[in-house]
Amino acid sequence: MAIARTTEPITDSDEVLERSLGDAHLPALLPALALASGDLSLLREDLRPTMQSPPLPQGGLSREAQAEAKAVALAALRRIRDGEVRQAPTMEGLRRAIEWMTGSSAQAASEYLPLVMEELAISEEDPRAPKWRKPSAVDFTVAIVGAGMSGILAGIRLRQAGVPFVILEKNADVGGTWFENTYPGARVDVSNAFYSYSFAQRVDWPTHYSTQDVLLDYFRDCAQEFGVREHVRFQTALDRAEWDEERARWVLYLDTPEGRETLEVQALVSAVGQLNRPKMPEIEGLDTFGGASFHSARWRHDVDLAGQRVAVIGTGASAAQFVPAIAPEVASLTVFQRTANWLANVPHYHDEVPAGQQWLFRHAPYYAHWYRFWLFWATVEGLLPAVRVDETWGQGERSVSERNDQLRALMTMYLQHQFEGQPDLLEQVIPDYPPGAKRILLDNGAWAGALKREHVSLVTAPIARVTEAGVETEDGRLHEADVLIYGTGFHASRFLTPMHVVGREGADLHVEWDGDARAYLGITVPKFPNFFMLYGPNTNIVVNGSIIYFSECEVHYILECVRALIEGDHASMECRQDVHDDYNEVIDAGNREMAWGASSVNSWYKNETGRVAQNWPFSLLDYWKQTRAPRPEDYLWR
Ligand code: N01
């Protein structure tokens, strides 16, 4: 793995430069080169991308504009290579570049500037690294539960701050979801330029959207390279955590390969994720099935699917990946769909990163960073308005606003194109809810390609029961199968199960939540001092943000909490109930104004009470701002 700390000097010929530019993402390259060369005149009005979500290829630049942009970029690359220019970007330059790329006002660009400074790591290598260290005389240890993406991250930052920590991991390796989900076709659906730690940018991702094995390696490498792996206790599960108020300690009861053990720490961080407890459907007769059956997150690689009659229940993000992957080898495939998905057309979803782009990532100063920022803007912040409810729109379950309706039209056209000549199938796959009410799945034609195969059938009749021979639908049909695969998702709203967390005065976290998990900033909970969560309630994003971004914000906040405890000589900090309650009202109101909150469609974003307990309804900038540091007045300090 090549983590890029700085770009390599350009020593190649004009020919190589020109060839590489053939693969360049021009809306990201021009600001990168403008800043690196100090020549802001590269940010020409006639070469400015049209910022639109979903984004247009090359920001909608015409062929002529693209050719001109390449010529401009070639000249700048040459000047940088020949040592004529190489500048540290100025604040004014950065602001102008944001304005140019996003089409935002100067005021909006200024608002994003501090965040962009961090994202682009302009003035230092890793601006998010803690700027403080625990004094050696202070006794303070943290336990992190989970060595997935966010647990590794918390370990990296604690190590940098000199705070002792241990990571408790139930599995035999790091990687969390990328360790557990090994189903065929598993890959990330957020571009790796964004789905990667800001401080560990790779310049050699083989594909835009990495497969599971590549991501598992990335997280393994990061755990190793940043000195975290040696702090992980594998095959060690936290069963119960109890807060001892008098001694201001968390007492942890662990199940280890050697048996039961206790451990005491000053702070506890949950990094267990939302999507790691497989959910089996509540369908009659599951146990009666005669063949092999398994959940997508517990893939049975020992079951050879070749030549088998396979049935799949569920058509979410997991099934959308493994159905196309297994379709070619099975004898027949019956896919049971309860709710159709909106698909976003991403033609390069499975493609390799072209050589020219790889060269630019490696050599063009700031290019990788601006590419990351382009994705951040075009596929995340920019998409939010398209899923926000317009109260005056009044189209029910069709769409939530004019912009949302346009998105619907765009994605309907894509489905019509994909299922051309198959009117029966088309009718089944067009969702009857607004785009963004459920996760929009990325697609390059693989889904339709699988469903249109002769031996694949899509069944939308409700399932009545599972029998020894297969799956029976309510229309009385029995769909025979040798193997039954559950792509039925996770117990997402049962946060932190099956762990028992007992806070001040015996408060049990699950009793407190009563099936409706809430937290302040998704991180802290009243009655649970020195307890912090990563990817906790209301920190999930729907329209394709990167959860790594959220984890970096959360970890920064938690480190600032630990710092406040240590530097303020406090034994504990506990979120105030009124602060927590007021915050949750704002969150709930925000979610009601988004497609996923307004629509009545079922989704894993809602818990048993119908409340959206998963999602963050505001911008990424908002979350970043709110997680800069704990406000002293939000907490009870002891
Ligand atoms: O799970 P899901 P998932 N009878 O809950 C159906 C992330 N992820 O594992 O829609 C019949 O989305 C259920 O139907 P319905 C990503 O955040 C990311 O696929 O509830 N059907 C649905 O079709 C994602 O959102 C990646 O009506 C039943 C399916 O099972 C999240 O994980 C890849 C049923 C469950 O879909 C979860 O995705 C994979 C029943 N009784 C996952 N019960 C990438 O990065 C459930 N269903 C690409």
PDB file of N, CA and C in Angstrom, residues 241-245 250 501-509 526-529:
ATOM      1  N   ALA A 241     -20.229  -3.644  31.035  1.00  0.00           N
ATOM      2  CA  ALA A 241     -19.415  -2.531  31.534  1.00  0.00           C
ATOM      3  C   ALA A 241     -20.211  -1.842  32.637  1.00  0.00           C
ATOM      4  N   GLU A 242     -19.583  -1.628  33.777  1.00  0.00           N
ATOM      5  CA  GLU A 242     -20.281  -0.976  34.904  1.00  0.00           C
ATOM      6  C   GLU A 242     -19.487   0.239  35.349  1.00  0.00           C
ATOM      7  N   TRP A 243     -20.169   1.346  35.505  1.00  0.00           N
ATOM      8  CA  TRP A 243     -19.509   2.575  35.954  1.00  0.00           C
ATOM      9  C   TRP A 243     -19.451   2.593  37.482  1.00  0.00           C
ATOM     10  N   ASP A 244     -18.257   2.753  38.013  1.00  0.00           N
ATOM     11  CA  ASP A 244     -18.076   2.879  39.460  1.00  0.00           C
ATOM     12  C   ASP A 244     -17.910   4.366  39.751  1.00  0.00           C
ATOM     13  N   GLU A 245     -18.981   4.967  40.226  1.00  0.00           N
ATOM     14  CA  GLU A 245     -19.007   6.425  40.391  1.00  0.00           C
ATOM     15  C   GLU A 245     -17.965   6.901  41.409  1.00  0.00           C
ATOM     16  N   TRP A 250     -14.613   2.690  34.720  1.00  0.00           N
ATOM     17  CA  TRP A 250     -15.457   1.682  34.096  1.00  0.00           C
ATOM     18  C   TRP A 250     -14.864   0.309  34.434  1.00  0.00           C
ATOM     19  N   VAL A 501     -24.351  -2.159  29.269  1.00  0.00           N
ATOM     20  CA  VAL A 501     -23.617  -0.987  29.734  1.00  0.00           C
ATOM     21  C   VAL A 501     -24.425  -0.366  30.874  1.00  0.00           C
ATOM     22  N   VAL A 502     -23.823  -0.339  32.055  1.00  0.00           N
ATOM     23  CA  VAL A 502     -24.542   0.132  33.240  1.00  0.00           C
ATOM     24  C   VAL A 502     -23.829   1.384  33.762  1.00  0.00           C
ATOM     25  N   GLY A 503     -24.550   2.493  33.754  1.00  0.00           N
ATOM     26  CA  GLY A 503     -23.948   3.772  34.113  1.00  0.00           C
ATOM     27  C   GLY A 503     -24.165   4.153  35.564  1.00  0.00           C
ATOM     28  N   ARG A 504     -24.258   5.456  35.783  1.00  0.00           N
ATOM     29  CA  ARG A 504     -24.397   5.975  37.147  1.00  0.00           C
ATOM     30  C   ARG A 504     -25.709   5.495  37.770  1.00  0.00           C
ATOM     31  N   GLU A 505     -25.644   5.177  39.043  1.00  0.00           N
ATOM     32  CA  GLU A 505     -26.817   4.717  39.821  1.00  0.00           C
ATOM     33  C   GLU A 505     -27.529   3.552  39.147  1.00  0.00           C
ATOM     34  N   GLY A 506     -26.763   2.678  38.544  1.00  0.00           N
ATOM     35  CA  GLY A 506     -27.338   1.442  37.990  1.00  0.00           C
ATOM     36  C   GLY A 506     -28.128   1.610  36.708  1.00  0.00           C
ATOM     37  N   ALA A 507     -28.044   2.772  36.084  1.00  0.00           N
ATOM     38  CA  ALA A 507     -28.819   2.981  34.846  1.00  0.00           C
ATOM     39  C   ALA A 507     -28.318   2.033  33.758  1.00  0.00           C
ATOM     40  N   ASP A 508     -29.248   1.268  33.179  1.00  0.00           N
ATOM     41  CA  ASP A 508     -28.891   0.320  32.115  1.00  0.00           C
ATOM     42  C   ASP A 508     -29.164   1.000  30.765  1.00  0.00           C
ATOM     43  N   LEU A 509     -28.150   1.037  29.937  1.00  0.00           N
ATOM     44  CA  LEU A 509     -28.270   1.778  28.673  1.00  0.00           C
ATOM     45  C   LEU A 509     -29.462   1.309  27.841  1.00  0.00           C
ATOM     46  N   PRO A 526     -26.531  10.986  28.778  1.00  0.00           N
ATOM     47  CA  PRO A 526     -26.682  11.309  30.199  1.00  0.00           C
ATOM     48  C   PRO A 526     -26.694  10.036  31.056  1.00  0.00           C
ATOM     49  N   LYS A 527     -26.146  10.112  32.234  1.00  0.00           N
ATOM     50  CA  LYS A 527     -26.041   9.011  33.205  1.00  0.00           C
ATOM     51  C   LYS A 527     -24.902   8.042  32.883  1.00  0.00           C
ATOM     52  N   PHE A 528     -24.190   8.306  31.769  1.00  0.00           N
ATOM     53  CA  PHE A 528     -23.091   7.405  31.403  1.00  0.00           C
ATOM     54  C   PHE A 528     -21.787   8.215  31.282  1.00  0.00           C
ATOM     55  N   PRO A 529     -21.191   8.535  32.438  1.00  0.00           N
ATOM     56  CA  PRO A 529     -19.993   9.384  32.421  1.00  0.00           C
ATOM     57  C   PRO A 529     -18.830   8.698  31.707  1.00  0.00           C
TER      58      PRO A 529
END
